[in-house]
Every structure is written in structure tokens, then in C-alpha cells.
mmCIF file with all atom_site columns, C-alpha atoms in Angstrom:
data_model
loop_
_atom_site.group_PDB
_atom_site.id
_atom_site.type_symbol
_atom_site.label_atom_id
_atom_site.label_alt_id
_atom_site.label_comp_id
_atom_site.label_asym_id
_atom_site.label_entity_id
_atom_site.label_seq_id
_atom_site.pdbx_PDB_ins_code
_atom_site.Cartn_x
_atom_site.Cartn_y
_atom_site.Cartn_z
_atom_site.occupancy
_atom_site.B_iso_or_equiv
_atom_site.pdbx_formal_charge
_atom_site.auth_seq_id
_atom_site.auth_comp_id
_atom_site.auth_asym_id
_atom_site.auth_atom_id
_atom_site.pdbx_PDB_model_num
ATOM 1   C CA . UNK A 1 1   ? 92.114 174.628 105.712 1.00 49.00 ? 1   UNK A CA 1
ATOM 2   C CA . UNK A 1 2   ? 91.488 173.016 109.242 1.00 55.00 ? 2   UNK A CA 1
ATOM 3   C CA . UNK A 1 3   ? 90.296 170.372 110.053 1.00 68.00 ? 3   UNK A CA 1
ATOM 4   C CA . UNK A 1 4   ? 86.969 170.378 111.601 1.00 73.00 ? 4   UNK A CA 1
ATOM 5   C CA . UNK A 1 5   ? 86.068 167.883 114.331 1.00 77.00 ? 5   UNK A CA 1
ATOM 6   C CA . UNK A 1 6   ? 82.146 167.074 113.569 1.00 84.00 ? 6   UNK A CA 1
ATOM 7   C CA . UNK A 1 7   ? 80.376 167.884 110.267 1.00 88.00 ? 7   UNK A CA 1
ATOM 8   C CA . UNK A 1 8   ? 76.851 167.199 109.152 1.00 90.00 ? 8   UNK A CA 1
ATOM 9   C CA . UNK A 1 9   ? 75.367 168.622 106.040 1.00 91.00 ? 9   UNK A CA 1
ATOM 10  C CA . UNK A 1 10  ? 72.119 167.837 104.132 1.00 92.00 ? 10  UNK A CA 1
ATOM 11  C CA . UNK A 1 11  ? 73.337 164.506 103.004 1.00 94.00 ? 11  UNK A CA 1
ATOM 12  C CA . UNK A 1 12  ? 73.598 163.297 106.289 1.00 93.00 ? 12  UNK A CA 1
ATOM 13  C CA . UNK A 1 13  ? 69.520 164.030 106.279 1.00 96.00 ? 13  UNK A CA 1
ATOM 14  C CA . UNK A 1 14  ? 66.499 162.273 105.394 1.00 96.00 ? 14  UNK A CA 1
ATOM 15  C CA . UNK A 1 15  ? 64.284 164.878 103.684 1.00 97.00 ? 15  UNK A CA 1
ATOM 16  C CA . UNK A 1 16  ? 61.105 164.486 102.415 1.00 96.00 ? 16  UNK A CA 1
ATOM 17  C CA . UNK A 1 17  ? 59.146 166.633 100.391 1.00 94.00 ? 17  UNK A CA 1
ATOM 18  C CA . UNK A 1 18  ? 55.329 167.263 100.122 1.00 92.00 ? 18  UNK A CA 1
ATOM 19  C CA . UNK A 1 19  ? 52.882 169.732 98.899  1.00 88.00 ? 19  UNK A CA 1
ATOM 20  C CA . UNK A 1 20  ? 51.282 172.552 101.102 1.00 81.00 ? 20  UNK A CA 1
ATOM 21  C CA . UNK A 1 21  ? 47.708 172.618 102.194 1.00 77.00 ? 21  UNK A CA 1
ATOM 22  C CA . UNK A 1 22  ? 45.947 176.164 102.386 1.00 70.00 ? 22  UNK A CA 1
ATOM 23  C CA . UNK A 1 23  ? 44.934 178.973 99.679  1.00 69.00 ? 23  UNK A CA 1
ATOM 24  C CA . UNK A 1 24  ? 47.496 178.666 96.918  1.00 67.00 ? 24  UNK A CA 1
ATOM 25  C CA . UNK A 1 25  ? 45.722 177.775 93.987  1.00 68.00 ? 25  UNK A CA 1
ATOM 26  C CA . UNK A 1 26  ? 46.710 175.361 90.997  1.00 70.00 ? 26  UNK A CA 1
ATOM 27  C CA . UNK A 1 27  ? 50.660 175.798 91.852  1.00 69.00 ? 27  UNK A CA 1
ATOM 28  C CA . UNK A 1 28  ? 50.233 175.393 95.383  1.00 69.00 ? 28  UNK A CA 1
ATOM 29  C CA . UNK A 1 29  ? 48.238 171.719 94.771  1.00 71.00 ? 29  UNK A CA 1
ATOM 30  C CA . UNK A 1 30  ? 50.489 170.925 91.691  1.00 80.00 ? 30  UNK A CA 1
ATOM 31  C CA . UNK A 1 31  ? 54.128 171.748 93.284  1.00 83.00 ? 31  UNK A CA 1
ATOM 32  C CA . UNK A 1 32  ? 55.525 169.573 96.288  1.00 88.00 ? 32  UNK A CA 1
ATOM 33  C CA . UNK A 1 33  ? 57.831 172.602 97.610  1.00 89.00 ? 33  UNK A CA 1
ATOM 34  C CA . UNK A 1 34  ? 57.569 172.009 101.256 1.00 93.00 ? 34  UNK A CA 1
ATOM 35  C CA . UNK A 1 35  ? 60.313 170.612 102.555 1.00 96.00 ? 35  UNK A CA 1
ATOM 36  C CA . UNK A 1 36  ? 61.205 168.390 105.534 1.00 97.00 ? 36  UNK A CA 1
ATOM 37  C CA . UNK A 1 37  ? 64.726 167.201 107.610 1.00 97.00 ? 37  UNK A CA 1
ATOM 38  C CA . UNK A 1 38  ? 65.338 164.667 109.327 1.00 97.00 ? 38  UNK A CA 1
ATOM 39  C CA . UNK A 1 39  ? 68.938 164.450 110.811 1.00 96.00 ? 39  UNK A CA 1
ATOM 40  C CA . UNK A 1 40  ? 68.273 160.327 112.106 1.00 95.00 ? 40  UNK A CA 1
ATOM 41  C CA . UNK A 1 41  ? 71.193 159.886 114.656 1.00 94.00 ? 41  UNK A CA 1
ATOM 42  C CA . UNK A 1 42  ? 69.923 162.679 116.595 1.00 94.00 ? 42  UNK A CA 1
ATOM 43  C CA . UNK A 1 43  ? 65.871 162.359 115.514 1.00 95.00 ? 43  UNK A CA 1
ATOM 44  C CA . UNK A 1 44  ? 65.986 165.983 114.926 1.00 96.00 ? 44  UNK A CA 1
ATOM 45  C CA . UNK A 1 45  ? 63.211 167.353 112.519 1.00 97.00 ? 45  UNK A CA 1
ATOM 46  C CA . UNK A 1 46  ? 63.039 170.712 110.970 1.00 97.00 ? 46  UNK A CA 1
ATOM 47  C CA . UNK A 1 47  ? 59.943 171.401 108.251 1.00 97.00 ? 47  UNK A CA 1
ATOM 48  C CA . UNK A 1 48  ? 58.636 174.711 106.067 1.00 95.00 ? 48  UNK A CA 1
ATOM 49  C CA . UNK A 1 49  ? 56.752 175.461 104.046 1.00 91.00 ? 49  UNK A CA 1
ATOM 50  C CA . UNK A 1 50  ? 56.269 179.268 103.839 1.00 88.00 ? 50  UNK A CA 1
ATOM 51  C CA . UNK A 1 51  ? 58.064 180.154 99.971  1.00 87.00 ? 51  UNK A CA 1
ATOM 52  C CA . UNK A 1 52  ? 56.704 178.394 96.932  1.00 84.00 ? 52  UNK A CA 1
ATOM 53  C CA . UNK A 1 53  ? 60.787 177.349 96.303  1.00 88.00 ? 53  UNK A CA 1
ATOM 54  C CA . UNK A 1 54  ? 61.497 174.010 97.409  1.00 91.00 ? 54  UNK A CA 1
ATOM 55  C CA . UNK A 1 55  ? 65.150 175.311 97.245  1.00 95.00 ? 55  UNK A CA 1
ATOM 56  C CA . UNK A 1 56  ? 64.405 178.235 99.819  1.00 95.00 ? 56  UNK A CA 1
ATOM 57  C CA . UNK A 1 57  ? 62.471 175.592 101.753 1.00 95.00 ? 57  UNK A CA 1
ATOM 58  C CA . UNK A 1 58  ? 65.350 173.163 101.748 1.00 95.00 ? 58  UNK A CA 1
ATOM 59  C CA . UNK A 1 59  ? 66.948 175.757 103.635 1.00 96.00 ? 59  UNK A CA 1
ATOM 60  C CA . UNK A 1 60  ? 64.827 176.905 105.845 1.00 96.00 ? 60  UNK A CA 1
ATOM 61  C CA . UNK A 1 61  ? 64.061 173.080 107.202 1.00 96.00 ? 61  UNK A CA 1
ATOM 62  C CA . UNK A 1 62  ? 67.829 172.216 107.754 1.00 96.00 ? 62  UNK A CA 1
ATOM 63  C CA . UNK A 1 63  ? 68.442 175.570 109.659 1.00 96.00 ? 63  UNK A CA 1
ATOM 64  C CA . UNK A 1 64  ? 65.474 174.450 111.825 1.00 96.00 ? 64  UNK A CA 1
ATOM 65  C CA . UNK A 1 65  ? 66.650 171.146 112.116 1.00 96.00 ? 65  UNK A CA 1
ATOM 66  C CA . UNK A 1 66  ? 70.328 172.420 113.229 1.00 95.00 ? 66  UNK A CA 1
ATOM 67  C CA . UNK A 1 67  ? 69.120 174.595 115.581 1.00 96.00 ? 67  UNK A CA 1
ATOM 68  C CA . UNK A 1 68  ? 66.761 172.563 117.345 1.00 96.00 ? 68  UNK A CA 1
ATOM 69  C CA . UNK A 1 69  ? 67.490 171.456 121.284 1.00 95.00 ? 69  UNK A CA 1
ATOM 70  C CA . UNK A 1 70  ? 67.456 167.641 119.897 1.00 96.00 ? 70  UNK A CA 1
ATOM 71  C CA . UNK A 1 71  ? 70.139 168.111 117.455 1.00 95.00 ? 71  UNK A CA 1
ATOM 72  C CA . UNK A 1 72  ? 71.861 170.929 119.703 1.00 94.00 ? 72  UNK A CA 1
ATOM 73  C CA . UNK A 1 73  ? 71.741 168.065 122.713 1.00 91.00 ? 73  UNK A CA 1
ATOM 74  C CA . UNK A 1 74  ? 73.301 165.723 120.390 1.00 92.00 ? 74  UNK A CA 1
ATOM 75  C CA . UNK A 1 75  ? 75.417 167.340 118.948 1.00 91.00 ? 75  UNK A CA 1
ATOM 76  C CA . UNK A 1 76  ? 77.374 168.296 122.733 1.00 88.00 ? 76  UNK A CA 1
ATOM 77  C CA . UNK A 1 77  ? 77.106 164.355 123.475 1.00 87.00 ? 77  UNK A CA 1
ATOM 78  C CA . UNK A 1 78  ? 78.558 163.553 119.852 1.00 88.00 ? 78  UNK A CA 1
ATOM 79  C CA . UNK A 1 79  ? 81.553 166.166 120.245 1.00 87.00 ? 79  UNK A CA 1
ATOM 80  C CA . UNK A 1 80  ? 82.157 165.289 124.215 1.00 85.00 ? 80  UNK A CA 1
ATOM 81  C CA . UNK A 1 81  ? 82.542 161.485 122.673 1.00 84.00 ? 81  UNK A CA 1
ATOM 82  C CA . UNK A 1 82  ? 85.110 162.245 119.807 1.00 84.00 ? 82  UNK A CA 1
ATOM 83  C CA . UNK A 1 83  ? 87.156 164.631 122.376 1.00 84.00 ? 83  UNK A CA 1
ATOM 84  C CA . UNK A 1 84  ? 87.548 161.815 124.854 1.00 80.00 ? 84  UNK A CA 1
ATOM 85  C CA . UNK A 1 85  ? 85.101 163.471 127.203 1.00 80.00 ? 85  UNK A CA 1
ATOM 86  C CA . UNK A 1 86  ? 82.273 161.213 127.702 1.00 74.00 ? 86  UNK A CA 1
ATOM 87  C CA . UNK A 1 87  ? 83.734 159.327 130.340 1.00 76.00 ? 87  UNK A CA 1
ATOM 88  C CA . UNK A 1 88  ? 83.794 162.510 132.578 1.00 79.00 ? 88  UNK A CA 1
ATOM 89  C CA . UNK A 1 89  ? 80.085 163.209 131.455 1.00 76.00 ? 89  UNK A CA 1
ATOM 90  C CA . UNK A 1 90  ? 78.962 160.120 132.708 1.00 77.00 ? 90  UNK A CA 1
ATOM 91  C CA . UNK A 1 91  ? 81.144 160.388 135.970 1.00 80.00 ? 91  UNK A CA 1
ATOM 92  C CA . UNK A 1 92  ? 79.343 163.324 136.608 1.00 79.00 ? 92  UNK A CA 1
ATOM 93  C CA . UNK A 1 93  ? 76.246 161.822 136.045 1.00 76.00 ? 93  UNK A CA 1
ATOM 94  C CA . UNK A 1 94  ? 76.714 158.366 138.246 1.00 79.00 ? 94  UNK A CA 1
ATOM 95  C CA . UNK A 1 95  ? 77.859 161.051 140.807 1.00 79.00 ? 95  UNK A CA 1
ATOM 96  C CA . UNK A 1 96  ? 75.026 163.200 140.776 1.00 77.00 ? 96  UNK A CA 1
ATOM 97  C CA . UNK A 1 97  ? 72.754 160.027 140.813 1.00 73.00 ? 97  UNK A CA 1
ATOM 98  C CA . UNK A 1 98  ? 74.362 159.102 143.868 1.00 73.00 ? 98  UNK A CA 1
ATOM 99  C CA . UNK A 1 99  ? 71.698 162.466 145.644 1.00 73.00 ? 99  UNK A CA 1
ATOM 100 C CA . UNK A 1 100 ? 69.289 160.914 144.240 1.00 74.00 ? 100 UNK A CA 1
ATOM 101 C CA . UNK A 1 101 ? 65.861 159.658 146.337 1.00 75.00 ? 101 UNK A CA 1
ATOM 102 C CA . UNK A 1 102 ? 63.473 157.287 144.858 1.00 76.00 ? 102 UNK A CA 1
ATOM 103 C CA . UNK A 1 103 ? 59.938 156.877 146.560 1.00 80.00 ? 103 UNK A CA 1
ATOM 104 C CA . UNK A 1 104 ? 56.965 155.194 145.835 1.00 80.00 ? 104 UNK A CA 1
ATOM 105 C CA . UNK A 1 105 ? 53.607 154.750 146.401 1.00 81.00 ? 105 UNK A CA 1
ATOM 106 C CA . UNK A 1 106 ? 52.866 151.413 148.865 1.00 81.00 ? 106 UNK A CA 1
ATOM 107 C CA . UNK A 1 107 ? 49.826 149.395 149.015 1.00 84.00 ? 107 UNK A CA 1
ATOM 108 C CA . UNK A 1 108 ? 49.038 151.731 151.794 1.00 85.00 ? 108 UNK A CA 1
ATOM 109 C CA . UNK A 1 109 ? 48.579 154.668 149.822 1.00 83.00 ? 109 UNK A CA 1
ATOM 110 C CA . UNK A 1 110 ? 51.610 155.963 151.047 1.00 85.00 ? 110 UNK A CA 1
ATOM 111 C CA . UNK A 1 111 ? 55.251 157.176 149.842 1.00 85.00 ? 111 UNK A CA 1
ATOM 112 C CA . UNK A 1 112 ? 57.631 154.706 150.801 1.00 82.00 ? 112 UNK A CA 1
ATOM 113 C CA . UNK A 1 113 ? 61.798 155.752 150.020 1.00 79.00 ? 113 UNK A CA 1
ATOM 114 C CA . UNK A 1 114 ? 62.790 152.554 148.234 1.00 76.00 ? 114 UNK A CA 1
ATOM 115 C CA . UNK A 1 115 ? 66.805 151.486 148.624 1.00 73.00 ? 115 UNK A CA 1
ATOM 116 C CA . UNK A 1 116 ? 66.362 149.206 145.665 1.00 68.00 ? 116 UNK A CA 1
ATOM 117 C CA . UNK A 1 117 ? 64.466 149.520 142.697 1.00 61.00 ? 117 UNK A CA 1
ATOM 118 C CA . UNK A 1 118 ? 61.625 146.748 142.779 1.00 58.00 ? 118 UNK A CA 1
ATOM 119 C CA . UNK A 1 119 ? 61.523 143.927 140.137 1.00 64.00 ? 119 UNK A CA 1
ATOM 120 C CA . UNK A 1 120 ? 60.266 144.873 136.453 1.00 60.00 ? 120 UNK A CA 1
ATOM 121 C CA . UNK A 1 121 ? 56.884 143.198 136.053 1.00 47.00 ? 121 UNK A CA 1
#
């Protein structure tokens, strides 16, 4: 067995569960098989609601949810943290800010390149 670094299954979810709107008849307004995930540190959401088995749906949602840019984003920040690599990410970052040029719009009408950002109102 090794030992894995990051792991986040369906209890680490918030799912909710609802019934489907559509043709379907009495099972389809009796049945609440559609299924929803919601993985909360990341605010990823993955949802179905194509089979009439809340089990399939289950599946379907958390596959969603797992691959969805959200979760895949936080999911590099979460593993560059536990590896001892965030400090390098934000290096990087603070660096690449450092290119950055902020302008503005004056009372002129005009863009203005501002040194300093102005005063929150």
C-alpha cells in the first residue's frame, strides 16, 4: 500500500439530491434520483440527472465535480501546499506582478499609468 499524498472521496462532498423536471411520468415526479456534488473547499459542483438511478447519478456528479477546472485548480494549489511548494508559487507570482501596468481612467477621460493604487472608497 502507499501512501497517497491528497485524497477526497464523496464524504468529503455536500450532495444534494432532487427530482428531475421533464417527460418521465409518475416515477420521474415521485423519485428524487438526480444527484448533485459539492466538493466546499474548492466550490466545485458537478450535477446529473440523465439515469433514473440515484446510484448511477451519484457517480456521474462526483466524476463531474473531480474533473472540473475549479476542483482541478485546487487541487494543484492544495498539493503545491502539502509538498512545500507554495512559497515558490507565490514567488513566481509577486515576480511576475512586478511587469505589471496599472492605468486608469482620469477625470479627463483619459488613461492615466497609476504608480500607486488609489485609496478604497
Amino acid at each position: 500500500m502507499t501512501d497517497s499524498l491528497l485524497s477526497v472521496t464523496a464524504h468529503d462532498c455536500r450532495w444534494e439530491y432532487f427530482r428531475g423536471t421533464g417527460a418521465g411520468g409518475q416515477k420521474r415526479n415521485k423519485t428524487s434520483n438526480c444527484a448533485r456534488c459539492t466538493h466546499e473547499p474548492s466550490g466545485a459542483v458537478g450535477e446529473a440527472r440523465e439515469s433514473r438511478s440515484q446510484r448511477d447519478n451519484r457517480e456521474l456528479a462526483f466524476g463531474r465535480m473531480a474533473r472540473s477546472d475549479k476542483f482541478q485548480t485546487w487541487l494543484r494549489l492544495e498539493i503545491a501546499r502539502r509538498t512545500g511548494q507554495e512559497l515558490q508559487i507565490q514567488e513566481a507570482v509577486e515576480r511576475s506582478l512586478h511587469n505589471v501596468r496599472l492605468e486608469i481612467h482620469n477625470d479627463d477621460g483619459l488613461w492615466t499609468i497609476v504608480d500607486e493604487l488609489p485609496p478604497e472608497v
